[in-house]
Amino acid sequence: MLDYYRFKEVHDLFTKGKCDEARKVLAELQEKYIEVHDENEMLRTQLQEFEDVLYLAKNLEYDGHSYWLKTGTIKQGPFCQNCFDRDGLLIRLGESGDKWRCLSCGVVYARDEAGLASPARDNGERREPGKVIHLYK
Ligand SMILES: [Zn+2]
């Protein structure tokens, strides 16, 4: 924690003409500030990651075949069950005729009349990855 009195000490040392001593204390304070700043940034990043995970835990639904993400009143998806379960990645399935295909792992999902996806036979074809949302590091 940065100490107000250490900064006051620097001020007093400069005022008394003890510039070398003041610079030394100021350098220590700068070093400490940088450490605190870096720790703060790391904690902010961790907090954001925890908030993201919590958001997903509250808003991610599994319909028995694939994942859907509720954002307000909109339900986004479907997302590949294979990629999420294996890597923690939300990969949106792309429409491919009467099927949905994962653009990352290539798994093909059959669509039923209700628009639900269920895993279908993988034809082995691979495409370039689509948009990737990283949940875990
Ligand atoms: Zn996938």
Tab-separated table of C-alpha atoms and ligand atoms in Angstrom:
chain	number	residue	atom	x	y	z
A	1	MET	CA	0.000	0.000	0.000
A	2	LEU	CA	1.277	3.421	-0.868
A	3	ASP	CA	1.848	5.588	2.142
A	4	TYR	CA	0.856	9.240	2.151
A	5	TYR	CA	3.462	9.964	4.825
A	6	ARG	CA	6.262	8.648	2.621
A	7	PHE	CA	5.261	11.161	-0.054
A	8	LYS	CA	5.174	13.878	2.600
A	9	GLU	CA	8.648	12.759	3.660
A	10	VAL	CA	9.866	13.244	0.069
A	11	HIS	CA	8.369	16.712	0.012
A	12	ASP	CA	9.976	17.618	3.330
A	13	LEU	CA	13.368	16.293	2.210
A	14	PHE	CA	13.250	18.377	-0.990
A	15	THR	CA	12.172	21.402	1.037
A	16	LYS	CA	15.144	20.930	3.367
A	17	GLY	CA	17.491	20.622	0.378
A	18	LYS	CA	18.194	16.917	0.950
A	19	CYS	CA	17.626	16.133	-2.701
A	20	ASP	CA	19.642	12.890	-2.927
A	21	GLU	CA	17.799	11.396	0.026
A	22	ALA	CA	14.476	12.622	-1.373
A	23	ARG	CA	15.212	11.040	-4.776
A	24	LYS	CA	16.054	7.733	-3.088
A	25	VAL	CA	12.751	7.661	-1.185
A	26	LEU	CA	10.901	8.778	-4.329
A	27	ALA	CA	12.499	5.971	-6.357
A	28	GLU	CA	11.334	3.445	-3.750
A	29	LEU	CA	7.821	4.882	-3.927
A	30	GLN	CA	7.840	4.700	-7.732
A	31	GLU	CA	8.909	1.070	-7.625
A	32	LYS	CA	6.164	0.286	-5.138
A	33	TYR	CA	3.604	2.175	-7.258
A	34	ILE	CA	4.497	0.122	-10.323
A	35	GLU	CA	4.152	-3.121	-8.343
A	36	VAL	CA	0.741	-2.054	-6.995
A	37	HIS	CA	-0.382	-0.943	-10.459
A	38	ASP	CA	0.668	-4.250	-12.048
A	39	GLU	CA	-1.056	-6.240	-9.308
A	40	ASN	CA	-4.179	-4.115	-9.762
A	41	GLU	CA	-4.222	-4.813	-13.509
A	42	MET	CA	-3.800	-8.546	-12.913
A	43	LEU	CA	-6.647	-8.539	-10.375
A	44	ARG	CA	-8.892	-6.580	-12.765
A	45	THR	CA	-8.217	-9.152	-15.470
A	46	GLN	CA	-8.999	-12.015	-13.084
A	47	LEU	CA	-12.171	-10.286	-11.934
A	48	GLN	CA	-13.313	-9.856	-15.540
A	49	GLU	CA	-12.620	-13.530	-16.225
A	50	PHE	CA	-14.617	-14.562	-13.143
A	51	GLU	CA	-17.471	-12.283	-14.190
A	52	ASP	CA	-17.417	-13.833	-17.674
A	53	VAL	CA	-17.510	-17.359	-16.237
A	54	LEU	CA	-20.309	-16.397	-13.831
A	55	TYR	CA	-22.270	-14.809	-16.683
A	56	LEU	CA	-21.942	-17.978	-18.736
A	57	ALA	CA	-22.889	-20.174	-15.791
A	58	LYS	CA	-26.081	-18.154	-15.409
A	59	ASN	CA	-26.921	-17.743	-19.089
A	60	LEU	CA	-25.608	-20.787	-20.933
A	61	GLU	CA	-28.229	-23.455	-21.639
A	62	TYR	CA	-27.766	-26.960	-22.940
A	63	ASP	CA	-30.745	-28.281	-24.902
A	64	GLY	CA	-29.494	-31.850	-24.929
A	65	HIS	CA	-27.615	-31.380	-28.197
A	66	SER	CA	-25.880	-28.000	-28.250
A	67	TYR	CA	-25.420	-24.860	-26.149
A	68	TRP	CA	-27.369	-21.607	-26.346
A	69	LEU	CA	-26.459	-18.296	-24.719
A	70	LYS	CA	-29.185	-16.051	-23.338
A	71	THR	CA	-28.363	-12.361	-23.736
A	72	GLY	CA	-31.304	-10.400	-22.439
A	73	THR	CA	-34.346	-11.561	-24.391
A	74	ILE	CA	-32.274	-12.948	-27.239
A	75	LYS	CA	-31.111	-16.550	-27.348
A	76	GLN	CA	-27.873	-16.856	-29.314
A	77	GLY	CA	-26.516	-20.016	-30.787
A	78	PRO	CA	-26.407	-22.856	-31.203
A	79	PHE	CA	-22.829	-23.403	-30.057
A	80	CYS	CA	-20.847	-26.583	-30.543
A	81	GLN	CA	-21.215	-29.003	-27.636
A	82	ASN	CA	-18.025	-30.824	-28.636
A	83	CYS	CA	-15.826	-27.704	-28.557
A	84	PHE	CA	-17.306	-26.373	-25.305
A	85	ASP	CA	-17.041	-29.657	-23.435
A	86	ARG	CA	-13.537	-30.348	-24.739
A	87	ASP	CA	-11.911	-26.886	-24.754
A	88	GLY	CA	-14.313	-24.520	-22.973
A	89	LEU	CA	-14.813	-22.643	-26.260
A	90	LEU	CA	-18.113	-21.280	-27.535
A	91	ILE	CA	-18.066	-21.922	-31.278
A	92	ARG	CA	-21.210	-20.856	-33.106
A	93	LEU	CA	-22.507	-23.529	-35.451
A	94	GLY	CA	-22.869	-22.473	-39.059
A	95	GLU	CA	-25.875	-23.423	-41.150
A	96	SER	CA	-25.071	-25.928	-43.850
A	97	GLY	CA	-28.249	-26.843	-45.692
A	98	ASP	CA	-30.411	-28.844	-43.332
A	99	LYS	CA	-27.527	-29.300	-40.886
A	100	TRP	CA	-25.373	-27.208	-38.612
A	101	ARG	CA	-21.613	-27.541	-38.819
A	102	CYS	CA	-18.959	-26.497	-36.314
A	103	LEU	CA	-16.439	-24.332	-38.127
A	104	SER	CA	-13.743	-25.257	-35.614
A	105	CYS	CA	-13.891	-29.023	-35.057
A	106	GLY	CA	-15.976	-29.893	-38.116
A	107	VAL	CA	-18.661	-31.856	-36.255
A	108	VAL	CA	-21.965	-31.824	-38.115
A	109	TYR	CA	-25.238	-31.540	-36.202
A	110	ALA	CA	-28.591	-32.561	-37.613
A	111	ARG	CA	-31.392	-30.031	-37.144
A	112	ASP	CA	-34.836	-31.214	-36.222
A	113	GLU	CA	-38.062	-29.340	-36.940
A	114	ALA	CA	-37.775	-27.361	-33.721
A	115	GLY	CA	-34.372	-26.118	-34.816
A	116	LEU	CA	-32.508	-28.204	-32.251
A	117	ALA	CA	-29.175	-29.671	-33.122
A	118	SER	CA	-28.053	-33.207	-32.529
A	119	PRO	CA	-24.680	-34.667	-33.446
A	120	ALA	CA	-24.591	-36.253	-36.869
A	121	ARG	CA	-21.954	-38.251	-38.618
A	122	ASP	CA	-18.682	-36.345	-39.024
A	123	ASN	CA	-17.633	-36.441	-42.673
A	124	GLY	CA	-14.060	-35.533	-41.702
A	125	GLU	CA	-14.105	-32.246	-43.574
A	126	ARG	CA	-12.372	-29.400	-41.718
A	127	ARG	CA	-12.917	-25.698	-42.251
A	128	GLU	CA	-11.210	-22.594	-40.946
A	129	PRO	CA	-12.154	-21.745	-37.358
A	130	GLY	CA	-15.000	-19.293	-36.834
A	131	LYS	CA	-15.201	-16.751	-34.041
A	132	VAL	CA	-13.717	-18.153	-30.835
A	133	ILE	CA	-14.740	-16.968	-27.372
A	134	HIS	CA	-12.099	-18.152	-24.872
A	135	LEU	CA	-13.574	-19.077	-21.522
A	136	TYR	CA	-10.551	-20.615	-19.856
A	137	LYS	CA	-6.829	-20.099	-20.113
B	1	ZN	ZN	-16.837	-27.815	-32.493
